[in-house]
Amino acid sequence: MKEELIARVIQVLRINMSWMTWNLFLAFIPLALSVWLFRFRRGGSWLWWLGFLVFYAFLPNAPYLLTDVIHLIDDIRTIQSVWMITLVLIPLYLLVIMGGFEAYVISLINWGYYLHRIGKSEWIWRVELITHFLCAVGVYWGRFLRFNSWDFITQPDALLTKGVEEILGKQPLVIIAITFVVLAGLYWIMKRVTLGLSQPNSRIGINSGRANSNTPNI
């Protein structure tokens, strides 16, 4: 019985590792782009704008991992062991989901750093809210309509027609609104935790209405 349970857990983990690894990879693409775009480059060139568009196309993949909690429910039903669920399954899901969302948080922190660097600190909170909304739409497209980031290139017509048409319904708008609130709330918390751990005295994006002449190191 014990060997059978362990074999079942290994089987579930083996199945999950494929999509978990892939989704984490997609979540870290915008993080890597945010470092290149907002830390080491200055906007203006066509290459920067191309990278910026790719950044926003892939950014919803990071908070999208929050919705992967639906797989946890199926796995719990499969394993049916309180100890295995508590000590193995839930910590693994938390690690993956929080890793993806932290990639989202750091990406937006880097975006805010760039805005501060070019003297637009007052725009940070507006950009963050707009980004939360766009990512809420992107998460809906990905979870319910099964669109991918590269569909902007491979099937832009379907994305603009079916994607826009679908989100205008009452139920999609409610789901997007709830997703927006969840993203904004979790981001608000995680941003302060992240900045507090990296630089206790850093205030970028927190007091974004006050533009400082010196660029903070975060």
Coordinates of C-alpha atoms in Angstrom, one line a residue, residues 53-180:
L53 CA 5.9 44.5 -27.3
V54 CA 7.2 41.0 -26.7
F55 CA 7.4 41.8 -23.0
Y56 CA 3.7 42.7 -22.8
A57 CA 2.7 39.7 -25.0
F58 CA 4.4 37.3 -22.6
L59 CA 3.8 39.1 -19.3
P60 CA 0.4 37.5 -18.6
N61 CA 2.1 34.1 -18.5
A62 CA 3.5 35.0 -15.1
P63 CA 0.3 35.6 -13.2
Y64 CA -1.4 32.9 -15.3
L65 CA 0.3 30.4 -13.0
L66 CA -2.2 31.4 -10.3
T67 CA -4.9 29.7 -12.3
D68 CA -2.9 26.4 -12.3
V69 CA -4.3 25.8 -8.8
I70 CA -7.1 23.9 -10.6
H71 CA -4.7 21.1 -11.3
L72 CA -4.0 20.8 -7.6
I73 CA -7.6 19.8 -6.9
D74 CA -7.4 17.0 -9.4
D75 CA -4.1 15.8 -7.9
I76 CA -5.5 15.8 -4.4
R77 CA -8.4 13.6 -5.6
T78 CA -5.8 11.3 -7.2
I79 CA -3.4 10.9 -4.3
Q80 CA -5.8 10.9 -1.4
S81 CA -3.1 11.0 1.2
V82 CA -3.1 13.9 3.7
W83 CA 0.6 13.6 4.4
M84 CA 1.7 13.4 0.8
I85 CA -0.7 16.3 -0.1
T86 CA 0.6 18.4 2.8
L87 CA 4.3 17.7 2.6
V88 CA 4.8 17.2 -1.2
L89 CA 2.0 18.4 -3.4
I90 CA 1.0 21.7 -1.8
P91 CA 4.6 23.0 -1.2
L92 CA 5.4 22.1 -4.9
Y93 CA 2.4 24.0 -6.2
L94 CA 3.1 27.0 -3.9
L95 CA 6.7 27.1 -5.1
V96 CA 5.7 27.1 -8.8
I97 CA 2.8 29.5 -8.5
M98 CA 4.7 32.0 -6.3
G99 CA 7.7 31.7 -8.5
G100 CA 5.6 32.7 -11.5
F101 CA 3.9 35.6 -9.6
E102 CA 7.2 36.8 -8.2
A103 CA 8.5 37.0 -11.8
Y104 CA 5.5 39.3 -12.5
V105 CA 6.2 41.4 -9.5
I106 CA 9.9 41.9 -10.3
S107 CA 9.1 42.6 -14.0
L108 CA 6.8 45.5 -12.9
I109 CA 9.3 46.7 -10.4
N110 CA 11.9 47.0 -13.2
W111 CA 9.3 48.8 -15.3
G112 CA 8.8 51.3 -12.5
Y113 CA 12.6 51.6 -12.1
Y114 CA 12.8 52.6 -15.8
L115 CA 10.0 55.2 -15.4
H116 CA 11.7 56.7 -12.4
R117 CA 15.0 56.8 -14.3
I118 CA 13.4 58.8 -17.2
G119 CA 11.7 61.2 -14.7
K120 CA 8.2 59.7 -14.9
S121 CA 7.8 58.4 -11.4
E122 CA 4.2 59.8 -11.2
W123 CA 3.2 57.4 -14.0
I124 CA 4.2 54.2 -12.1
W125 CA 0.9 53.5 -10.4
R126 CA -1.1 54.2 -13.5
V127 CA 1.1 51.9 -15.6
E128 CA 0.8 49.2 -12.9
L129 CA -3.0 49.4 -13.0
I130 CA -3.2 49.3 -16.8
T131 CA -0.8 46.3 -16.7
H132 CA -2.9 44.5 -14.2
F133 CA -6.0 45.0 -16.4
L134 CA -4.2 43.9 -19.6
C135 CA -2.8 40.8 -17.8
A136 CA -6.3 40.0 -16.4
V137 CA -7.5 39.9 -20.0
G138 CA -4.5 37.9 -21.1
V139 CA -5.1 35.4 -18.3
Y140 CA -8.7 35.0 -19.4
W141 CA -7.7 34.5 -23.0
G142 CA -5.1 31.9 -22.0
R143 CA -7.2 29.9 -19.5
F144 CA -10.7 30.0 -21.1
L145 CA -10.0 30.6 -24.9
R146 CA -6.6 28.7 -24.9
F147 CA -4.7 31.5 -26.7
N148 CA -0.9 31.7 -26.4
S149 CA 1.4 34.7 -26.4
W150 CA 2.7 33.9 -29.9
D151 CA -0.9 33.9 -31.3
F152 CA -0.4 37.7 -31.7
I153 CA 1.8 36.6 -34.7
T154 CA 0.4 33.2 -35.7
Q155 CA -3.3 34.1 -35.6
P156 CA -3.9 37.8 -34.9
D157 CA -7.3 37.8 -36.7
A158 CA -8.7 35.1 -34.3
L159 CA -7.2 36.8 -31.3
L160 CA -8.8 40.2 -32.2
T161 CA -12.1 38.9 -33.3
K162 CA -12.9 35.9 -31.0
G163 CA -10.8 37.4 -28.2
V164 CA -12.5 40.8 -28.1
E165 CA -15.9 39.3 -28.8
E166 CA -15.7 36.8 -25.9
I167 CA -14.6 39.4 -23.3
L168 CA -17.6 41.6 -23.9
G169 CA -20.0 39.1 -22.3
K170 CA -21.2 39.6 -18.8
Q171 CA -19.5 36.5 -17.4
P172 CA -16.1 37.1 -18.9
L173 CA -16.2 40.7 -17.7
V174 CA -16.9 39.5 -14.1
I175 CA -14.0 37.0 -14.3
I176 CA -11.7 39.6 -15.7
A177 CA -12.7 42.1 -13.0
I178 CA -12.1 39.5 -10.2
T179 CA -8.8 38.6 -11.8
F180 CA -7.8 42.3 -11.9

